[in-house]
PDB file of C-alpha atoms in Angstrom:
ATOM      1  CA  UNK A   1     159.863  90.761-161.428  1.00 51.00           C
ATOM      2  CA  UNK A   2     156.114  91.174-161.188  1.00 60.00           C
ATOM      3  CA  UNK A   3     154.939  94.048-163.363  1.00 86.00           C
ATOM      4  CA  UNK A   4     152.964  96.549-161.292  1.00 95.00           C
ATOM      5  CA  UNK A   5     150.288  98.532-163.143  1.00 97.00           C
ATOM      6  CA  UNK A   6     149.860 102.201-162.301  1.00 98.00           C
ATOM      7  CA  UNK A   7     147.056 104.472-163.509  1.00 98.00           C
ATOM      8  CA  UNK A   8     148.039 108.154-163.585  1.00 98.00           C
ATOM      9  CA  UNK A   9     145.097 110.576-163.706  1.00 98.00           C
ATOM     10  CA  UNK A  10     145.863 114.240-164.339  1.00 97.00           C
ATOM     11  CA  UNK A  11     144.290 116.979-166.443  1.00 95.00           C
ATOM     12  CA  UNK A  12     147.741 118.344-167.301  1.00 94.00           C
ATOM     13  CA  UNK A  13     149.228 116.545-170.329  1.00 95.00           C
ATOM     14  CA  UNK A  14     152.792 117.581-169.404  1.00 95.00           C
ATOM     15  CA  UNK A  15     152.391 116.218-165.867  1.00 95.00           C
ATOM     16  CA  UNK A  16     151.028 112.945-167.294  1.00 96.00           C
ATOM     17  CA  UNK A  17     153.973 112.636-169.660  1.00 97.00           C
ATOM     18  CA  UNK A  18     156.479 113.332-166.897  1.00 96.00           C
ATOM     19  CA  UNK A  19     154.953 110.784-164.497  1.00 97.00           C
ATOM     20  CA  UNK A  20     154.686 108.214-167.287  1.00 97.00           C
ATOM     21  CA  UNK A  21     158.354 108.673-168.211  1.00 97.00           C
ATOM     22  CA  UNK A  22     159.573 108.279-164.619  1.00 97.00           C
ATOM     23  CA  UNK A  23     157.362 105.280-163.850  1.00 97.00           C
ATOM     24  CA  UNK A  24     157.947 103.516-167.180  1.00 97.00           C
ATOM     25  CA  UNK A  25     161.724 103.907-166.840  1.00 97.00           C
ATOM     26  CA  UNK A  26     161.448 102.238-163.426  1.00 96.00           C
ATOM     27  CA  UNK A  27     159.634  99.254-164.953  1.00 95.00           C
ATOM     28  CA  UNK A  28     156.004 100.006-164.104  1.00 97.00           C
ATOM     29  CA  UNK A  29     153.174  99.399-166.581  1.00 97.00           C
ATOM     30  CA  UNK A  30     151.571 102.836-166.914  1.00 97.00           C
ATOM     31  CA  UNK A  31     148.094 103.778-168.110  1.00 97.00           C
ATOM     32  CA  UNK A  32     146.774 107.323-168.013  1.00 97.00           C
ATOM     33  CA  UNK A  33     143.617 109.394-168.069  1.00 97.00           C
ATOM     34  CA  UNK A  34     143.043 113.141-168.478  1.00 96.00           C
ATOM     35  CA  UNK A  35     140.091 113.454-166.069  1.00 95.00           C
ATOM     36  CA  UNK A  36     138.606 111.869-162.989  1.00 95.00           C
ATOM     37  CA  UNK A  37     135.712 110.508-165.023  1.00 95.00           C
ATOM     38  CA  UNK A  38     138.036 108.838-167.538  1.00 96.00           C
ATOM     39  CA  UNK A  39     140.205 107.578-164.701  1.00 97.00           C
ATOM     40  CA  UNK A  40     137.226 105.916-163.066  1.00 96.00           C
ATOM     41  CA  UNK A  41     136.263 104.319-166.395  1.00 96.00           C
ATOM     42  CA  UNK A  42     139.816 102.895-166.619  1.00 97.00           C
ATOM     43  CA  UNK A  43     139.626 101.549-163.046  1.00 97.00           C
ATOM     44  CA  UNK A  44     136.289  99.865-163.784  1.00 95.00           C
ATOM     45  CA  UNK A  45     137.419  98.395-167.120  1.00 96.00           C
ATOM     46  CA  UNK A  46     140.862  97.214-166.018  1.00 95.00           C
ATOM     47  CA  UNK A  47     141.695  97.786-162.335  1.00 97.00           C
ATOM     48  CA  UNK A  48     145.336  98.825-161.872  1.00 98.00           C
ATOM     49  CA  UNK A  49     147.493  97.879-158.898  1.00 97.00           C
ATOM     50  CA  UNK A  50     147.796 101.537-157.872  1.00 98.00           C
ATOM     51  CA  UNK A  51     146.269 104.931-158.784  1.00 98.00           C
ATOM     52  CA  UNK A  52     147.980 108.323-158.806  1.00 98.00           C
ATOM     53  CA  UNK A  53     145.502 111.176-159.138  1.00 98.00           C
ATOM     54  CA  UNK A  54     145.648 114.949-159.303  1.00 96.00           C
ATOM     55  CA  UNK A  55     143.050 116.440-156.984  1.00 95.00           C
ATOM     56  CA  UNK A  56     141.919 119.419-159.079  1.00 92.00           C
ATOM     57  CA  UNK A  57     140.815 118.429-162.584  1.00 90.00           C
ATOM     58  CA  UNK A  58     137.970 119.216-164.923  1.00 82.00           C
ATOM     59  CA  UNK A  59     135.343 116.553-165.582  1.00 89.00           C
ATOM     60  CA  UNK A  60     135.509 114.681-162.307  1.00 88.00           C
ATOM     61  CA  UNK A  61     138.057 115.735-159.720  1.00 92.00           C
ATOM     62  CA  UNK A  62     140.452 113.563-157.754  1.00 95.00           C
ATOM     63  CA  UNK A  63     138.325 113.716-154.600  1.00 94.00           C
ATOM     64  CA  UNK A  64     135.430 112.100-156.486  1.00 95.00           C
ATOM     65  CA  UNK A  65     137.820 109.547-157.985  1.00 97.00           C
ATOM     66  CA  UNK A  66     139.347 108.634-154.610  1.00 97.00           C
ATOM     67  CA  UNK A  67     135.895 108.175-153.087  1.00 96.00           C
ATOM     68  CA  UNK A  68     134.644 106.010-155.976  1.00 96.00           C
ATOM     69  CA  UNK A  69     137.793 103.862-156.161  1.00 97.00           C
ATOM     70  CA  UNK A  70     137.850 103.227-152.406  1.00 96.00           C
ATOM     71  CA  UNK A  71     134.171 102.268-152.506  1.00 96.00           C
ATOM     72  CA  UNK A  72     134.707  99.718-155.311  1.00 94.00           C
ATOM     73  CA  UNK A  73     138.289  98.621-154.499  1.00 96.00           C
ATOM     74  CA  UNK A  74     138.951  99.399-150.802  1.00 95.00           C
ATOM     75  CA  UNK A  75     142.446  97.923-150.867  1.00 95.00           C
ATOM     76  CA  UNK A  76     143.662  99.722-153.991  1.00 97.00           C
ATOM     77  CA  UNK A  77     146.465 102.145-153.041  1.00 98.00           C
ATOM     78  CA  UNK A  78     145.961 105.753-154.118  1.00 98.00           C
ATOM     79  CA  UNK A  79     148.456 108.608-154.235  1.00 98.00           C
ATOM     80  CA  UNK A  80     146.860 112.074-154.326  1.00 97.00           C
ATOM     81  CA  UNK A  81     148.907 114.879-155.887  1.00 96.00           C
ATOM     82  CA  UNK A  82     148.362 118.586-156.352  1.00 93.00           C
ATOM     83  CA  UNK A  83     150.207 121.815-156.999  1.00 90.00           C
ATOM     84  CA  UNK A  84     147.559 123.686-155.014  1.00 84.00           C
ATOM     85  CA  UNK A  85     147.375 122.313-151.477  1.00 80.00           C
ATOM     86  CA  UNK A  86     144.685 124.765-150.368  1.00 85.00           C
ATOM     87  CA  UNK A  87     141.384 125.781-151.921  1.00 84.00           C
ATOM     88  CA  UNK A  88     140.093 128.635-149.828  1.00 86.00           C
ATOM     89  CA  UNK A  89     140.650 127.370-146.281  1.00 88.00           C
ATOM     90  CA  UNK A  90     140.385 123.701-147.279  1.00 89.00           C
ATOM     91  CA  UNK A  91     143.562 121.605-147.198  1.00 91.00           C
ATOM     92  CA  UNK A  92     143.060 119.405-150.270  1.00 91.00           C
ATOM     93  CA  UNK A  93     145.785 116.879-149.420  1.00 91.00           C
ATOM     94  CA  UNK A  94     144.400 116.452-145.899  1.00 94.00           C
ATOM     95  CA  UNK A  95     140.917 115.928-147.339  1.00 94.00           C
ATOM     96  CA  UNK A  96     142.263 113.368-149.821  1.00 96.00           C
ATOM     97  CA  UNK A  97     143.880 111.473-146.957  1.00 95.00           C
ATOM     98  CA  UNK A  98     140.699 111.480-144.888  1.00 95.00           C
ATOM     99  CA  UNK A  99     138.783 110.087-147.884  1.00 95.00           C
ATOM    100  CA  UNK A 100     141.197 107.207-148.387  1.00 96.00           C
ATOM    101  CA  UNK A 101     144.312 108.345-150.251  1.00 97.00           C
ATOM    102  CA  UNK A 102     147.251 106.357-148.916  1.00 98.00           C
ATOM    103  CA  UNK A 103     149.865 109.022-149.696  1.00 97.00           C
ATOM    104  CA  UNK A 104     149.834 112.678-150.670  1.00 96.00           C
ATOM    105  CA  UNK A 105     152.506 114.425-152.738  1.00 96.00           C
ATOM    106  CA  UNK A 106     153.016 118.029-153.794  1.00 93.00           C
ATOM    107  CA  UNK A 107     153.607 118.867-157.454  1.00 92.00           C
ATOM    108  CA  UNK A 108     155.791 119.166-159.293  1.00 92.00           C
ATOM    109  CA  UNK A 109     156.508 115.534-158.520  1.00 94.00           C
ATOM    110  CA  UNK A 110     160.080 114.787-157.535  1.00 95.00           C
ATOM    111  CA  UNK A 111     161.060 111.549-159.314  1.00 97.00           C
ATOM    112  CA  UNK A 112     162.799 109.832-156.389  1.00 97.00           C
ATOM    113  CA  UNK A 113     159.981 110.606-153.956  1.00 97.00           C
ATOM    114  CA  UNK A 114     157.370 109.442-156.461  1.00 98.00           C
ATOM    115  CA  UNK A 115     159.214 106.171-157.067  1.00 97.00           C
ATOM    116  CA  UNK A 116     159.792 105.482-153.377  1.00 97.00           C
ATOM    117  CA  UNK A 117     156.118 106.175-152.588  1.00 97.00           C
ATOM    118  CA  UNK A 118     154.883 103.927-155.413  1.00 97.00           C
ATOM    119  CA  UNK A 119     157.297 101.153-154.383  1.00 96.00           C
ATOM    120  CA  UNK A 120     156.168 101.382-150.737  1.00 96.00           C
ATOM    121  CA  UNK A 121     152.463 101.274-151.585  1.00 97.00           C
ATOM    122  CA  UNK A 122     152.952  98.486-154.140  1.00 93.00           C
ATOM    123  CA  UNK A 123     154.804  96.460-151.498  1.00 89.00           C
ATOM    124  CA  UNK A 124     158.071  96.527-153.416  1.00 80.00           C
ATOM    125  CA  UNK A 125     160.248  98.588-151.083  1.00 70.00           C
ATOM    126  CA  UNK A 126     161.221  95.703-148.811  1.00 58.00           C
ATOM    127  CA  UNK A 127     161.823  93.238-151.605  1.00 48.00           C
ATOM    128  CA  UNK A 128     165.229  91.600-151.865  1.00 40.00           C
ATOM    129  CA  UNK A 129     166.846  91.198-155.282  1.00 38.00           C
TER     130      UNK A 129
END
């Protein structure tokens, strides 16, 4: 099995730990960052196969991260997540999709949906044993 690397970017330590536990148990190599700025530094230093980012974070939000990652690595799959779909009248998940996120998920993340989305974007969902 080819090890797929996933970078999880979220300002919530508990959400990071939960995503890491689910993804690691499924066999993914997981790195993490607590802000969009740190996430971008990780992508530049060691590009992962896939990025999962919260949209609303301090110190560089997910919208900025999505835009920067897609500019530097257009083919890198990105999953945008949030527990607050709307900010004022702005649909944050819709905006993330228009800026290049390949999938959008509501938090709290449901393990099976997260794993199926990661597998699909990593090209693993159609793989035979």
